[in-house]
Amino acid sequence: MTVTDERTTPAAETEQPTGPSRFSLRHPRSRIAWIRPSVWAPLLVMLAFLAALWQWGAERLPYLLPPLSAIGSSLTTQLGYYVDNALVTLGEAVAGLAMGFVAAFALAVLTTELPLLRRAVMPIAVVLNVTPLVAIAPALVVAFGFGPLPKLVIAGLICFFPVLINAATGLRSVPQQVVQVYRTMDAGRFELLWHVRIPNALPYLFAALRIVLPLSIVGAVVAEMSASGSTRGLGTAISTASSMNQLPVVYASILVLAVMGVLLLLAVTLVERRVLHWHDSAHD
């Protein structure tokens, strides 16, 4: 007599549901999904609409908006001029961002570990954040000379407060249950900081970077336009071209600044997806 096992599972129940392949057009994060018209067509239509609107405005307000052909001609005929000035502005923005980021993160760590220091420093940081930095640019030139340092300081100060707030929030938002578990294992402050607080603060830091990267470019441009003695950079190019009524150069420089900002944001996004592959934000 043969005994049959009635607990056998039907084949349909053993099959695991599978989603679309990473290389399928239906996958929301597919590397080839960009070829779908629904991905690129809306942007293309919007750009065409904005270009037509610009041309319409240029025909009626030639003293305010130059034709797109004049901007394109300025970019193509003086490409080296824009690249050289863009590299200067980019170097100032990145260096200023690095200075502000390091200082803000170090202060966020100190204020997290020392609550008394937080009560003393945060009000001053708020006052610094609402201070118009353009007004102190001439004083920075007097203090640091006509070199690049005043521009780095202004770019760093603009980036300082958002990084400080985000870093402090991320460092302090660790669940108390996690902190208690590490403390029961005799983990010191440094171990708790390195293994718990900093990883928890990484999403906040990348969010701050997406904010301060464009701000660093704005800070560098503002410093070049307001600090006397500046001879290079897109901010200086805009100021010089404005004084000579060269509208195509002004708008071409603005376009280069916009492209720089987009590329920097794209770079941060790619790095964030690599570093935070374990976090929910990387799967949005």
Protein backbone atom coordinates (compact mmCIF):
# COMPACT_ATOMS: atom_id res chain seq x y z
CA MET A 1 0.00 0.00 0.00
CA THR A 2 1.43 3.31 -1.07
CA VAL A 3 1.03 6.32 1.16
CA THR A 4 0.82 9.64 -0.60
CA ASP A 5 1.88 12.86 1.05
CA GLU A 6 -1.10 15.20 0.86
CA ARG A 7 1.04 18.15 1.99
CA THR A 8 2.54 18.61 -1.43
CA THR A 9 2.31 22.20 -2.57
CA PRO A 10 0.89 22.97 -6.00
CA ALA A 11 3.43 24.27 -8.48
CA ALA A 12 1.55 27.53 -8.83
CA GLU A 13 2.01 28.21 -5.13
CA THR A 14 5.75 27.51 -5.17
CA GLU A 15 6.45 30.03 -7.89
CA GLN A 16 7.70 33.28 -6.50
CA PRO A 17 6.32 36.42 -8.12
CA THR A 18 9.00 38.24 -9.99
CA GLY A 19 8.96 41.88 -10.96
CA PRO A 20 10.21 43.39 -14.18
CA SER A 21 13.91 43.03 -14.89
CA ARG A 22 16.26 45.90 -14.03
CA PHE A 23 16.89 46.21 -17.75
CA SER A 24 13.21 46.14 -18.66
CA LEU A 25 11.49 49.30 -19.83
CA ARG A 26 8.78 48.68 -17.22
CA HIS A 27 11.24 48.87 -14.35
CA PRO A 28 11.01 52.36 -12.77
CA ARG A 29 14.79 52.52 -12.29
CA SER A 30 15.82 50.78 -15.47
CA ARG A 31 18.99 52.10 -17.05
CA ILE A 32 17.35 52.07 -20.47
CA ALA A 33 13.98 53.47 -19.35
CA TRP A 34 15.04 56.88 -20.64
CA ILE A 35 14.30 55.79 -24.19
CA ARG A 36 10.57 55.77 -23.40
CA PRO A 37 8.87 58.89 -24.81
CA SER A 38 6.99 59.33 -21.53
CA VAL A 39 10.36 60.00 -19.83
CA TRP A 40 11.98 62.52 -22.18
CA ALA A 41 9.05 63.93 -24.15
CA PRO A 42 7.59 66.16 -21.37
CA LEU A 43 10.97 67.78 -20.77
CA LEU A 44 11.54 68.27 -24.49
CA VAL A 45 8.13 69.88 -24.91
CA MET A 46 8.72 72.18 -21.96
CA LEU A 47 12.14 73.24 -23.28
CA ALA A 48 10.64 73.95 -26.70
CA PHE A 49 7.88 76.01 -25.10
CA LEU A 50 10.38 78.01 -23.02
CA ALA A 51 12.59 78.59 -26.08
CA ALA A 52 9.60 79.88 -28.07
CA LEU A 53 8.57 82.09 -25.16
CA TRP A 54 12.13 83.45 -24.90
CA GLN A 55 12.24 84.26 -28.61
CA TRP A 56 8.89 86.00 -28.36
CA GLY A 57 10.20 88.09 -25.46
CA ALA A 58 13.47 88.84 -27.25
CA GLU A 59 11.60 90.25 -30.25
CA ARG A 60 9.54 92.58 -28.08
CA LEU A 61 12.10 93.40 -25.38
CA PRO A 62 15.51 93.38 -27.14
CA TYR A 63 17.02 95.56 -24.40
CA LEU A 64 16.17 92.87 -21.81
CA LEU A 65 16.43 89.48 -23.56
CA PRO A 66 18.89 88.67 -26.35
CA PRO A 67 17.96 86.12 -29.03
CA LEU A 68 18.90 82.52 -28.33
CA SER A 69 21.05 82.56 -31.46
CA ALA A 70 23.15 85.39 -30.00
CA ILE A 71 23.64 83.46 -26.75
CA GLY A 72 24.60 80.32 -28.66
CA SER A 73 27.01 82.28 -30.84
CA SER A 74 28.67 83.79 -27.78
CA LEU A 75 29.09 80.34 -26.22
CA THR A 76 30.54 78.75 -29.35
CA THR A 77 32.87 81.57 -30.35
CA GLN A 78 34.20 82.22 -26.82
CA LEU A 79 34.00 78.72 -25.37
CA GLY A 80 37.47 78.90 -23.82
CA TYR A 81 36.58 82.14 -22.05
CA TYR A 82 33.52 80.57 -20.41
CA VAL A 83 35.32 77.35 -19.51
CA ASP A 84 38.23 79.19 -17.85
CA ASN A 85 35.91 81.39 -15.79
CA ALA A 86 33.64 78.46 -14.95
CA LEU A 87 36.59 76.49 -13.58
CA VAL A 88 37.55 79.43 -11.37
CA THR A 89 34.02 79.78 -10.00
CA LEU A 90 33.68 76.02 -9.57
CA GLY A 91 36.97 75.83 -7.66
CA GLU A 92 35.88 78.63 -5.34
CA ALA A 93 32.46 77.04 -4.79
CA VAL A 94 33.81 73.56 -4.06
CA ALA A 95 36.60 74.81 -1.80
CA GLY A 96 34.19 77.07 0.10
CA LEU A 97 31.70 74.23 0.41
CA ALA A 98 34.40 71.92 1.76
CA MET A 99 35.44 74.51 4.36
CA GLY A 100 31.86 75.16 5.45
CA PHE A 101 30.95 71.47 5.46
CA VAL A 102 33.88 70.37 7.61
CA ALA A 103 33.42 73.22 10.08
CA ALA A 104 29.64 72.68 10.32
CA PHE A 105 29.92 68.91 10.76
CA ALA A 106 32.62 69.24 13.44
CA LEU A 107 30.49 71.77 15.31
CA ALA A 108 27.42 69.53 14.95
CA VAL A 109 29.32 66.65 16.55
CA LEU A 110 30.47 68.87 19.42
CA THR A 111 26.99 70.27 20.04
CA THR A 112 25.56 66.75 19.99
CA GLU A 113 28.00 65.52 22.61
CA LEU A 114 27.93 68.73 24.68
CA PRO A 115 24.37 70.07 25.19
CA LEU A 116 25.70 73.11 27.04
CA LEU A 117 27.76 74.07 23.98
CA ARG A 118 24.67 73.64 21.81
CA ARG A 119 22.74 76.18 23.87
CA ALA A 120 25.60 78.66 23.48
CA VAL A 121 26.39 78.15 19.78
CA MET A 122 23.05 77.61 18.03
CA PRO A 123 21.67 81.15 18.67
CA ILE A 124 24.86 82.62 17.21
CA ALA A 125 24.57 80.30 14.20
CA VAL A 126 21.00 81.51 13.63
CA VAL A 127 22.17 85.13 13.74
CA LEU A 128 24.91 84.30 11.25
CA ASN A 129 22.37 82.65 8.96
CA VAL A 130 20.15 85.75 8.77
CA THR A 131 23.09 88.13 8.28
CA PRO A 132 23.34 89.42 4.68
CA LEU A 133 26.77 88.14 3.70
CA VAL A 134 26.96 90.48 0.71
CA ALA A 135 27.18 93.36 3.15
CA ILE A 136 30.28 91.94 4.84
CA ALA A 137 32.10 91.06 1.59
CA PRO A 138 34.04 94.37 1.52
CA ALA A 139 35.11 93.80 5.13
CA LEU A 140 36.35 90.33 4.21
CA VAL A 141 38.41 91.83 1.38
CA VAL A 142 39.98 94.27 3.86
CA ALA A 143 40.66 91.43 6.30
CA PHE A 144 41.94 88.77 3.88
CA GLY A 145 43.17 90.76 0.88
CA PHE A 146 42.21 90.59 -2.78
CA GLY A 147 42.95 86.90 -3.30
CA PRO A 148 40.51 83.99 -3.41
CA LEU A 149 40.19 83.66 0.38
CA PRO A 150 37.31 86.18 0.79
CA LYS A 151 35.32 84.32 -1.85
CA LEU A 152 35.96 80.99 -0.14
CA VAL A 153 34.85 82.43 3.18
CA ILE A 154 31.60 83.77 1.74
CA ALA A 155 30.83 80.49 -0.03
CA GLY A 156 31.63 78.57 3.14
CA LEU A 157 29.46 80.81 5.32
CA ILE A 158 26.50 80.40 2.97
CA CYS A 159 26.84 76.60 3.18
CA PHE A 160 27.55 76.49 6.92
CA PHE A 161 24.10 76.79 8.49
CA PRO A 162 22.15 74.20 6.40
CA VAL A 163 24.88 71.61 6.97
CA LEU A 164 25.00 72.39 10.69
CA ILE A 165 21.24 72.01 11.15
CA ASN A 166 20.95 68.81 9.08
CA ALA A 167 24.02 67.21 10.62
CA ALA A 168 22.92 68.01 14.17
CA THR A 169 19.43 66.67 13.47
CA GLY A 170 20.77 63.44 12.01
CA LEU A 171 23.25 62.90 14.83
CA ARG A 172 20.59 63.44 17.51
CA SER A 173 17.74 61.53 15.86
CA VAL A 174 19.07 58.08 16.74
CA PRO A 175 16.33 56.07 18.55
CA GLN A 176 17.00 55.87 22.26
CA GLN A 177 16.48 52.10 22.19
CA VAL A 178 19.47 51.76 19.86
CA VAL A 179 21.58 54.01 22.07
CA GLN A 180 20.65 51.99 25.16
CA VAL A 181 21.58 48.71 23.44
CA TYR A 182 25.04 50.02 22.59
CA ARG A 183 25.52 51.39 26.08
CA THR A 184 24.64 48.02 27.61
CA MET A 185 27.54 46.65 25.57
CA ASP A 186 29.86 49.24 27.16
CA ALA A 187 30.22 51.19 23.92
CA GLY A 188 32.04 54.49 24.38
CA ARG A 189 31.09 57.84 22.93
CA PHE A 190 33.38 57.44 19.96
CA GLU A 191 32.04 53.97 19.13
CA LEU A 192 28.47 55.22 19.43
CA LEU A 193 29.32 58.18 17.20
CA TRP A 194 31.13 56.14 14.55
CA HIS A 195 28.82 53.12 14.38
CA VAL A 196 25.43 54.69 15.10
CA ARG A 197 25.20 58.47 14.94
CA ILE A 198 27.22 59.15 11.77
CA PRO A 199 25.49 56.41 9.70
CA ASN A 200 22.15 57.74 10.91
CA ALA A 201 23.18 61.28 9.89
CA LEU A 202 24.28 60.34 6.34
CA PRO A 203 20.83 60.79 4.72
CA TYR A 204 20.57 64.20 6.41
CA LEU A 205 24.04 65.16 5.19
CA PHE A 206 23.26 64.24 1.59
CA ALA A 207 20.02 66.20 1.83
CA ALA A 208 22.08 69.16 3.03
CA LEU A 209 24.51 68.71 0.13
CA ARG A 210 21.67 68.92 -2.38
CA ILE A 211 20.79 72.27 -0.82
CA VAL A 212 24.23 73.79 -0.33
CA LEU A 213 25.83 72.80 -3.64
CA PRO A 214 23.77 75.35 -5.60
CA LEU A 215 24.22 77.78 -2.70
CA SER A 216 28.00 77.40 -2.90
CA ILE A 217 27.91 78.46 -6.57
CA VAL A 218 25.66 81.38 -5.66
CA GLY A 219 28.06 82.34 -2.87
CA ALA A 220 31.07 82.24 -5.18
CA VAL A 221 29.30 84.34 -7.82
CA VAL A 222 28.06 86.87 -5.27
CA ALA A 223 31.57 87.13 -3.81
CA GLU A 224 33.07 87.69 -7.25
CA MET A 225 30.52 90.39 -8.03
CA SER A 226 30.73 92.18 -4.67
CA ALA A 227 34.37 91.77 -3.69
CA SER A 228 36.58 94.31 -5.40
CA GLY A 229 39.76 93.17 -7.07
CA SER A 230 38.21 90.09 -8.68
CA THR A 231 39.44 89.56 -12.23
CA ARG A 232 38.28 86.01 -13.03
CA GLY A 233 35.16 83.92 -12.55
CA LEU A 234 31.67 83.91 -14.01
CA GLY A 235 30.49 86.46 -11.46
CA THR A 236 33.14 88.88 -12.68
CA ALA A 237 32.23 88.05 -16.29
CA ILE A 238 28.57 88.89 -15.58
CA SER A 239 29.50 92.17 -13.87
CA THR A 240 31.83 93.22 -16.68
CA ALA A 241 29.39 92.28 -19.41
CA SER A 242 26.53 94.09 -17.64
CA SER A 243 28.53 97.29 -17.40
CA MET A 244 29.20 97.07 -21.15
CA ASN A 245 25.59 96.09 -22.04
CA GLN A 246 26.67 92.74 -23.49
CA LEU A 247 23.47 90.80 -22.81
CA PRO A 248 24.48 87.62 -24.71
CA VAL A 249 27.57 87.26 -22.50
CA VAL A 250 25.49 87.82 -19.36
CA TYR A 251 22.93 85.16 -20.22
CA ALA A 252 25.53 82.76 -21.58
CA SER A 253 27.36 82.99 -18.23
CA ILE A 254 24.10 82.37 -16.38
CA LEU A 255 23.44 79.33 -18.58
CA VAL A 256 26.89 77.94 -17.78
CA LEU A 257 26.20 78.45 -14.07
CA ALA A 258 22.90 76.59 -14.39
CA VAL A 259 24.58 73.68 -16.17
CA MET A 260 27.25 73.56 -13.45
CA GLY A 261 24.57 73.39 -10.77
CA VAL A 262 22.70 70.59 -12.52
CA LEU A 263 25.87 68.54 -13.00
CA LEU A 264 26.86 68.94 -9.35
CA LEU A 265 23.41 67.87 -8.19
CA LEU A 266 23.56 64.86 -10.51
CA ALA A 267 26.96 63.90 -9.10
CA VAL A 268 25.67 64.13 -5.52
CA THR A 269 22.64 62.02 -6.41
CA LEU A 270 24.80 59.30 -7.96
CA VAL A 271 27.13 59.23 -4.96
CA GLU A 272 24.17 59.16 -2.57
CA ARG A 273 22.69 56.12 -4.30
CA ARG A 274 26.01 54.33 -3.99
CA VAL A 275 26.66 55.23 -0.37
CA LEU A 276 23.08 54.92 0.89
CA HIS A 277 22.12 51.77 -1.01
CA TRP A 278 20.89 50.37 2.33
CA HIS A 279 18.60 53.33 3.06
CA ASP A 280 14.98 53.72 1.92
CA SER A 281 15.79 57.01 0.19
CA ALA A 282 17.97 55.17 -2.34
CA HIS A 283 14.95 53.19 -3.59
CA ASP A 284 12.63 56.13 -4.25
